[in-house]
Amino acid sequence: MAFTEEATARGWGDGLPLIPPTEARVRQFLSKNNRYADEVICTLPPADGECTVEKIAINAVMAGASAESLPLLIAALEAMGDPDFELFGLNTTTAPVLPLTVVNGPVRERLDIPYRHGCLGGARTQAVAIGRALRLVIRNVAGQEANVTSQTTFGSPGRIGGILFGEWEERSPWAPFAERRGVQGDAVSVYGTMGTMNIIDTTSTRGPEFLEMIGKSLGYPGANGYSPAMPFAEMMVAINPVWAEIIHRDVPSLEDVQEIIWTNTGIDADRLLPKHREQLEAQDRIIGGRAYVSVEPKDVLIVCCGGTGGLHATGFHSFGSCITQTRAIVPGPQEG
């Protein structure tokens, strides 16, 4: 408790209890991996801190993450450090945005990454510590601090434990998300999300109906995807395996799935305030009198996960300037 209080006072902590990262604990953590402690993985803004393997290990120990999680942590941070992910804007903006991490491959089982019921929070899983470790790195290495380097108006609960989950590949009718992005096997993808948005549908029975409901639910004027300040935006949607099976039965092509959702995100431009509409028109983003959550259907990103009770999908609205990044998880020697 004394260390947690000191760490909080020094700005290292997040308000929750921390494990003291003693030299012995950090050495033990590193001894189970094959990376040099002083290896620089990436540079993280806004502080432009050099994110070394040792710094990752220190934050992982504090969060209670296992040594076996280091390859995943490294891959996720490499992805966040890519210039196209635009971590500076994500970390400093007034928005509540944070990096969401999707995990693919057998590593889901080895690290207890949730992908079934309650995968976005509430499931009993060791992966909570991995998500928190990533958040501590963003705090302590990237230097994100509310009202100092981050001007976030409200923040988000996800800025404590992160949002980290797996895809239920075994129940998905589509290829794994990372594989669709060119990386097979163990992989992570990071996406800049504003949080989670529940979508309930208790009446639909056919694939196109579910997709229409999802698309129409995503379309609201205050989402960043409709903001003239953002030149583009992706849109991630998590679909439960029951709906996914029905959707695939009725709409076999994933490209068609994306297009149906995208088409239904269109909102009548007259719903926008006049200046809002004028600015979008100047950017050629009003198409046939309608505004869409992303520029093209291909920017609608689909993952399959969640429980088998059905009834719900989840939308993850985009920040707008972050381009999703995917990286392979390179295993340590203990994983063969």
Tab-separated table of C-alpha atoms in Angstrom:
chain	number	residue	atom	x	y	z
A	1	MET	CA	0.000	0.000	0.000
A	2	ALA	CA	2.884	2.376	0.774
A	3	PHE	CA	4.316	1.878	-2.707
A	4	THR	CA	0.916	2.464	-4.332
A	5	GLU	CA	0.525	5.721	-2.410
A	6	GLU	CA	4.028	6.865	-3.346
A	7	ALA	CA	3.567	5.863	-6.997
A	8	THR	CA	0.275	7.714	-7.174
A	9	ALA	CA	1.843	10.807	-5.633
A	10	ARG	CA	4.696	10.675	-8.155
A	11	GLY	CA	2.291	10.208	-11.076
A	12	TRP	CA	3.319	6.629	-11.884
A	13	GLY	CA	0.064	4.979	-10.899
A	14	ASP	CA	-3.565	4.989	-11.952
A	15	GLY	CA	-5.169	4.951	-8.505
A	16	LEU	CA	-5.392	1.160	-8.232
A	17	PRO	CA	-3.012	-0.995	-6.161
A	18	LEU	CA	0.376	-1.603	-7.758
A	19	ILE	CA	2.998	-4.317	-7.306
A	20	PRO	CA	6.406	-2.776	-6.483
A	21	PRO	CA	8.683	-3.364	-9.513
A	22	THR	CA	11.726	-4.407	-7.517
A	23	GLU	CA	14.947	-5.177	-9.349
A	24	ALA	CA	14.495	-8.879	-8.563
A	25	ARG	CA	10.936	-8.954	-9.951
A	26	VAL	CA	11.900	-7.121	-13.129
A	27	ARG	CA	14.938	-9.361	-13.674
A	28	GLN	CA	12.794	-12.456	-13.201
A	29	PHE	CA	10.268	-11.088	-15.696
A	30	LEU	CA	13.001	-10.420	-18.265
A	31	SER	CA	14.732	-13.762	-17.680
A	32	LYS	CA	11.717	-15.566	-19.157
A	33	ASN	CA	12.086	-13.706	-22.456
A	34	ASN	CA	14.758	-13.294	-25.090
A	35	ARG	CA	14.843	-9.511	-25.458
A	36	TYR	CA	17.616	-7.194	-24.305
A	37	ALA	CA	16.473	-4.891	-21.527
A	38	ASP	CA	17.798	-1.763	-23.247
A	39	GLU	CA	16.280	-2.577	-26.653
A	40	VAL	CA	14.150	0.349	-27.823
A	41	ILE	CA	10.830	-0.908	-29.172
A	42	CYS	CA	9.383	2.447	-30.215
A	43	THR	CA	9.090	6.109	-29.294
A	44	LEU	CA	5.791	7.109	-27.739
A	45	PRO	CA	4.342	10.645	-27.887
A	46	PRO	CA	3.547	13.151	-26.504
A	47	ALA	CA	6.650	12.867	-24.281
A	48	ASP	CA	8.519	11.043	-27.080
A	49	GLY	CA	9.687	8.588	-24.478
A	50	GLU	CA	11.902	5.741	-25.600
A	51	CYS	CA	9.927	2.606	-24.852
A	52	THR	CA	12.527	-0.005	-23.937
A	53	VAL	CA	11.916	-3.638	-23.070
A	54	GLU	CA	12.894	-2.879	-19.479
A	55	LYS	CA	10.342	-0.060	-19.193
A	56	ILE	CA	7.654	-2.359	-20.535
A	57	ALA	CA	8.679	-4.981	-17.980
A	58	ILE	CA	8.550	-2.471	-15.109
A	59	ASN	CA	5.025	-1.383	-15.980
A	60	ALA	CA	3.916	-4.971	-16.573
A	61	VAL	CA	5.185	-5.992	-13.143
A	62	MET	CA	3.336	-3.086	-11.538
A	63	ALA	CA	0.143	-4.111	-13.309
A	64	GLY	CA	0.516	-7.777	-12.365
A	65	ALA	CA	0.916	-9.025	-15.947
A	66	SER	CA	2.773	-12.280	-16.492
A	67	ALA	CA	6.202	-12.493	-18.083
A	68	GLU	CA	4.633	-14.587	-20.861
A	69	SER	CA	2.684	-11.511	-21.968
A	70	LEU	CA	5.797	-9.540	-22.981
A	71	PRO	CA	5.732	-10.535	-26.690
A	72	LEU	CA	2.102	-9.380	-26.926
A	73	LEU	CA	2.881	-6.123	-25.118
A	74	ILE	CA	5.809	-5.463	-27.452
A	75	ALA	CA	3.730	-6.129	-30.573
A	76	ALA	CA	0.896	-3.871	-29.369
A	77	LEU	CA	3.264	-1.025	-28.505
A	78	GLU	CA	5.083	-1.377	-31.829
A	79	ALA	CA	1.709	-0.989	-33.522
A	80	MET	CA	0.819	2.056	-31.426
A	81	GLY	CA	4.206	3.605	-32.222
A	82	ASP	CA	3.602	3.484	-35.972
A	83	PRO	CA	3.274	7.073	-37.265
A	84	ASP	CA	0.052	6.165	-39.095
A	85	PHE	CA	-1.558	5.262	-35.781
A	86	GLU	CA	-1.177	8.940	-34.816
A	87	LEU	CA	-0.637	8.314	-31.121
A	88	PHE	CA	0.212	11.962	-30.479
A	89	GLY	CA	-3.286	13.089	-31.413
A	90	LEU	CA	-4.869	10.169	-29.562
A	91	ASN	CA	-2.970	10.936	-26.368
A	92	THR	CA	-3.425	14.718	-26.365
A	93	THR	CA	-6.895	15.353	-27.797
A	94	THR	CA	-9.987	16.558	-25.958
A	95	ALA	CA	-11.689	13.272	-26.923
A	96	PRO	CA	-11.964	10.167	-24.661
A	97	VAL	CA	-10.146	8.000	-27.235
A	98	LEU	CA	-7.842	5.110	-26.322
A	99	PRO	CA	-6.136	2.245	-28.174
A	100	LEU	CA	-8.293	-0.883	-28.422
A	101	THR	CA	-6.345	-4.142	-28.861
A	102	VAL	CA	-7.743	-7.158	-30.743
A	103	VAL	CA	-5.820	-10.430	-30.350
A	104	ASN	CA	-5.747	-13.284	-32.860
A	105	GLY	CA	-4.168	-16.727	-32.847
A	106	PRO	CA	-3.463	-19.486	-30.284
A	107	VAL	CA	-1.923	-16.906	-27.935
A	108	ARG	CA	-5.496	-16.136	-26.866
A	109	GLU	CA	-5.580	-19.406	-24.925
A	110	ARG	CA	-2.036	-19.187	-23.562
A	111	LEU	CA	-2.612	-15.726	-22.114
A	112	ASP	CA	-6.273	-16.144	-21.181
A	113	ILE	CA	-7.424	-13.424	-23.590
A	114	PRO	CA	-11.250	-13.287	-23.421
A	115	TYR	CA	-13.231	-13.658	-26.626
A	116	ARG	CA	-16.489	-15.271	-25.494
A	117	HIS	CA	-19.119	-14.013	-23.023
A	118	GLY	CA	-18.159	-10.748	-21.359
A	119	CYS	CA	-15.044	-10.334	-23.466
A	120	LEU	CA	-15.153	-6.524	-23.271
A	121	GLY	CA	-15.241	-6.462	-19.491
A	122	GLY	CA	-16.432	-8.429	-16.511
A	123	ALA	CA	-15.105	-11.843	-17.494
A	124	ARG	CA	-12.682	-13.372	-14.995
A	125	THR	CA	-9.397	-13.277	-16.882
A	126	GLN	CA	-5.699	-12.587	-16.415
A	127	ALA	CA	-5.780	-10.430	-19.529
A	128	VAL	CA	-7.062	-7.479	-17.484
A	129	ALA	CA	-3.508	-7.062	-16.182
A	130	ILE	CA	-2.138	-7.006	-19.749
A	131	GLY	CA	-4.531	-4.236	-20.740
A	132	ARG	CA	-3.615	-2.293	-17.625
A	133	ALA	CA	0.099	-2.751	-18.360
A	134	LEU	CA	-0.404	-1.096	-21.754
A	135	ARG	CA	-2.222	1.787	-20.079
A	136	LEU	CA	0.597	2.249	-17.538
A	137	VAL	CA	3.128	2.405	-20.376
A	138	ILE	CA	1.027	5.109	-22.050
A	139	ARG	CA	1.004	7.006	-18.738
A	140	ASN	CA	4.619	6.520	-17.702
A	141	VAL	CA	6.503	6.334	-21.006
A	142	ALA	CA	4.288	8.214	-23.461
A	143	GLY	CA	3.550	10.790	-20.768
A	144	GLN	CA	-0.226	10.998	-21.059
A	145	GLU	CA	-1.605	12.938	-18.091
A	146	ALA	CA	-5.056	14.481	-17.912
A	147	ASN	CA	-5.067	18.292	-17.941
A	148	VAL	CA	-1.312	18.335	-18.551
A	149	THR	CA	-0.410	16.593	-21.803
A	150	SER	CA	-3.935	15.273	-22.426
A	151	GLN	CA	-6.786	17.745	-22.815
A	152	THR	CA	-9.448	15.025	-22.715
A	153	THR	CA	-12.736	16.529	-21.588
A	154	PHE	CA	-14.172	13.449	-19.893
A	155	GLY	CA	-11.688	10.609	-20.316
A	156	SER	CA	-12.889	7.004	-20.274
A	157	PRO	CA	-12.956	3.983	-17.937
A	158	GLY	CA	-10.945	2.293	-20.685
A	159	ARG	CA	-8.022	4.559	-19.857
A	160	ILE	CA	-7.478	2.518	-16.683
A	161	GLY	CA	-7.638	-1.107	-17.793
A	162	GLY	CA	-7.651	-0.635	-21.545
A	163	ILE	CA	-9.876	-2.541	-23.972
A	164	LEU	CA	-8.200	-5.817	-24.896
A	165	PHE	CA	-10.024	-8.883	-26.212
A	166	GLY	CA	-9.675	-11.715	-28.678
A	167	GLU	CA	-11.615	-12.707	-31.752
A	168	TRP	CA	-13.639	-15.930	-31.528
A	169	GLU	CA	-11.989	-17.368	-34.621
A	170	GLU	CA	-13.449	-20.818	-34.134
A	171	ARG	CA	-16.995	-19.460	-34.384
A	172	SER	CA	-16.342	-16.738	-36.936
A	173	PRO	CA	-17.527	-17.363	-40.503
A	174	TRP	CA	-14.813	-15.002	-41.723
A	175	ALA	CA	-11.028	-15.277	-41.743
A	176	PRO	CA	-9.377	-13.979	-38.560
A	177	PHE	CA	-9.185	-10.194	-38.444
A	178	ALA	CA	-5.369	-10.073	-38.451
A	179	GLU	CA	-5.180	-12.596	-41.293
A	180	ARG	CA	-7.445	-10.373	-43.387
A	181	ARG	CA	-4.876	-7.666	-42.750
A	182	GLY	CA	-1.942	-9.804	-43.889
A	183	VAL	CA	-0.730	-11.364	-40.614
A	184	GLN	CA	-1.426	-15.021	-39.843
A	185	GLY	CA	-1.255	-16.726	-36.458
A	186	ASP	CA	-0.568	-14.839	-33.249
A	187	ALA	CA	-1.129	-11.137	-33.830
A	188	VAL	CA	-2.472	-7.936	-32.338
A	189	SER	CA	-4.336	-5.089	-34.011
A	190	VAL	CA	-4.703	-1.670	-32.396
A	191	TYR	CA	-7.562	0.684	-33.198
A	192	GLY	CA	-8.261	4.148	-31.780
A	193	THR	CA	-11.710	3.940	-30.228
A	194	MET	CA	-13.984	6.382	-28.428
A	195	GLY	CA	-15.409	3.553	-26.334
A	196	THR	CA	-18.116	0.925	-26.655
A	197	MET	CA	-21.630	1.360	-28.031
A	198	ASN	CA	-24.222	-1.355	-27.490
A	199	ILE	CA	-26.631	-2.260	-30.305
A	200	ILE	CA	-29.629	-4.439	-29.434
A	201	ASP	CA	-31.913	-6.131	-31.958
A	202	THR	CA	-34.650	-8.442	-30.680
A	203	THR	CA	-36.727	-8.594	-33.861
A	204	SER	CA	-34.492	-9.347	-36.840
A	205	THR	CA	-34.131	-12.890	-38.174
A	206	ARG	CA	-32.186	-12.389	-41.425
A	207	GLY	CA	-28.671	-11.217	-42.135
A	208	PRO	CA	-29.556	-8.035	-44.048
A	209	GLU	CA	-31.908	-7.002	-41.233
A	210	PHE	CA	-29.202	-7.340	-38.592
A	211	LEU	CA	-26.782	-5.376	-40.771
A	212	GLU	CA	-29.329	-2.628	-41.385
A	213	MET	CA	-29.960	-2.300	-37.657
A	214	ILE	CA	-26.223	-2.155	-36.931
A	215	GLY	CA	-25.599	0.487	-39.575
A	216	LYS	CA	-28.528	2.694	-38.595
A	217	SER	CA	-27.531	2.499	-34.946
A	218	LEU	CA	-24.008	3.706	-35.725
A	219	GLY	CA	-25.179	6.823	-37.523
A	220	TYR	CA	-25.446	9.832	-35.233
A	221	PRO	CA	-24.217	13.374	-36.039
A	222	GLY	CA	-21.981	13.760	-32.993
A	223	ALA	CA	-19.753	10.797	-33.842
A	224	ASN	CA	-16.203	11.692	-34.882
A	225	GLY	CA	-16.721	9.958	-38.217
A	226	TYR	CA	-19.088	12.756	-39.219
A	227	SER	CA	-16.856	15.566	-37.976
A	228	PRO	CA	-15.403	17.999	-40.540
A	229	ALA	CA	-12.288	18.086	-38.332
A	230	MET	CA	-11.520	14.491	-39.304
A	231	PRO	CA	-10.537	13.762	-42.911
A	232	PHE	CA	-11.474	10.102	-42.556
A	233	ALA	CA	-12.566	7.568	-39.957
A	234	GLU	CA	-12.685	3.820	-39.595
A	235	MET	CA	-15.557	2.067	-37.841
A	236	MET	CA	-15.107	-1.194	-35.934
A	237	VAL	CA	-18.064	-3.461	-35.214
A	238	ALA	CA	-18.034	-6.579	-33.025
A	239	ILE	CA	-20.683	-9.115	-34.061
A	240	ASN	CA	-21.649	-12.014	-31.808
A	241	PRO	CA	-21.206	-15.529	-33.297
A	242	VAL	CA	-24.945	-16.247	-33.503
A	243	TRP	CA	-25.597	-13.183	-35.640
A	244	ALA	CA	-22.387	-13.776	-37.583
A	245	GLU	CA	-23.560	-17.232	-38.661
A	246	ILE	CA	-26.918	-15.875	-39.847
A	247	ILE	CA	-25.303	-12.908	-41.593
A	248	HIS	CA	-22.832	-15.135	-43.409
A	249	ARG	CA	-25.619	-17.494	-44.458
A	250	ASP	CA	-27.582	-14.662	-46.055
A	251	VAL	CA	-24.698	-12.358	-47.082
A	252	PRO	CA	-21.708	-14.610	-47.859
A	253	SER	CA	-19.347	-11.850	-49.008
A	254	LEU	CA	-17.650	-9.863	-46.224
A	255	GLU	CA	-17.339	-6.939	-48.635
A	256	ASP	CA	-21.120	-6.950	-48.987
A	257	VAL	CA	-21.471	-7.054	-45.204
A	258	GLN	CA	-19.277	-3.961	-44.943
A	259	GLU	CA	-21.201	-2.172	-47.680
A	260	ILE	CA	-24.630	-2.856	-46.146
A	261	ILE	CA	-23.498	-1.562	-42.763
A	262	TRP	CA	-21.803	1.476	-44.347
A	263	THR	CA	-24.823	2.332	-46.494
A	264	ASN	CA	-27.062	2.304	-43.448
A	265	THR	CA	-24.774	4.623	-41.476
A	266	GLY	CA	-25.823	7.345	-43.904
A	267	ILE	CA	-27.734	10.166	-42.239
A	268	ASP	CA	-29.731	12.837	-44.021
A	269	ALA	CA	-27.475	15.866	-44.339
A	270	ASP	CA	-30.414	18.049	-43.298
A	271	ARG	CA	-30.039	16.593	-39.799
A	272	LEU	CA	-26.700	18.394	-39.526
A	273	LEU	CA	-26.376	21.996	-38.442
A	274	PRO	CA	-25.907	24.297	-41.456
A	275	LYS	CA	-22.208	25.015	-40.824
A	276	HIS	CA	-21.524	21.320	-40.193
A	277	ARG	CA	-23.147	20.399	-43.499
A	278	GLU	CA	-21.373	23.196	-45.341
A	279	GLN	CA	-17.969	22.025	-44.160
A	280	LEU	CA	-18.653	18.403	-45.104
A	281	GLU	CA	-19.897	19.485	-48.527
A	282	ALA	CA	-16.648	21.405	-49.036
A	283	GLN	CA	-14.807	18.134	-48.381
A	284	ASP	CA	-17.026	16.231	-50.855
A	285	ARG	CA	-18.294	14.097	-48.010
A	286	ILE	CA	-21.999	14.584	-48.672
A	287	ILE	CA	-23.029	11.867	-51.123
A	288	GLY	CA	-26.528	12.007	-52.543
A	289	GLY	CA	-27.630	14.246	-49.700
A	290	ARG	CA	-26.267	11.898	-47.020
A	291	ALA	CA	-23.238	11.772	-44.715
A	292	TYR	CA	-21.533	8.485	-43.789
A	293	VAL	CA	-19.537	7.341	-40.781
A	294	SER	CA	-16.513	6.492	-42.937
A	295	VAL	CA	-15.381	7.505	-46.390
A	296	GLU	CA	-15.688	4.020	-47.909
A	297	PRO	CA	-17.277	0.665	-46.988
A	298	LYS	CA	-13.830	-0.928	-46.664
A	299	ASP	CA	-13.238	1.233	-43.582
A	300	VAL	CA	-15.924	-0.711	-41.689
A	301	LEU	CA	-13.881	-3.245	-39.694
A	302	ILE	CA	-15.646	-6.463	-38.624
A	303	VAL	CA	-14.650	-8.776	-35.772
A	304	CYS	CA	-16.519	-11.764	-34.321
A	305	CYS	CA	-16.605	-12.246	-30.561
A	306	GLY	CA	-18.950	-12.243	-27.582
A	307	GLY	CA	-21.483	-14.589	-26.050
A	308	THR	CA	-23.930	-16.955	-27.669
A	309	GLY	CA	-26.997	-15.321	-26.171
A	310	GLY	CA	-27.109	-13.141	-29.277
A	311	LEU	CA	-29.258	-9.997	-29.263
A	312	HIS	CA	-26.318	-7.572	-29.219
A	313	ALA	CA	-23.528	-6.124	-31.344
A	314	THR	CA	-20.990	-3.538	-30.233
A	315	GLY	CA	-19.872	-0.483	-32.134
A	316	PHE	CA	-16.483	1.107	-31.521
A	317	HIS	CA	-16.573	4.605	-32.967
A	318	SER	CA	-13.246	5.832	-34.295
A	319	PHE	CA	-11.245	8.861	-33.196
A	320	GLY	CA	-10.827	9.655	-36.866
A	321	SER	CA	-7.116	10.179	-37.503
A	322	CYS	CA	-5.781	6.806	-36.305
A	323	ILE	CA	-5.234	4.124	-38.939
A	324	THR	CA	-5.539	0.621	-37.484
A	325	GLN	CA	-2.224	-1.232	-37.242
A	326	THR	CA	-1.586	-4.980	-37.070
A	327	ARG	CA	1.597	-6.701	-35.903
A	328	ALA	CA	2.705	-10.309	-35.478
A	329	ILE	CA	3.439	-11.464	-31.939
A	330	VAL	CA	6.982	-12.826	-31.962
A	331	PRO	CA	7.188	-15.567	-29.324
A	332	GLY	CA	9.837	-15.860	-26.647
A	333	PRO	CA	11.920	-19.032	-26.216
A	334	GLN	CA	9.586	-20.417	-23.535
A	335	GLU	CA	6.871	-20.638	-26.194
A	336	GLY	CA	8.972	-22.596	-28.650
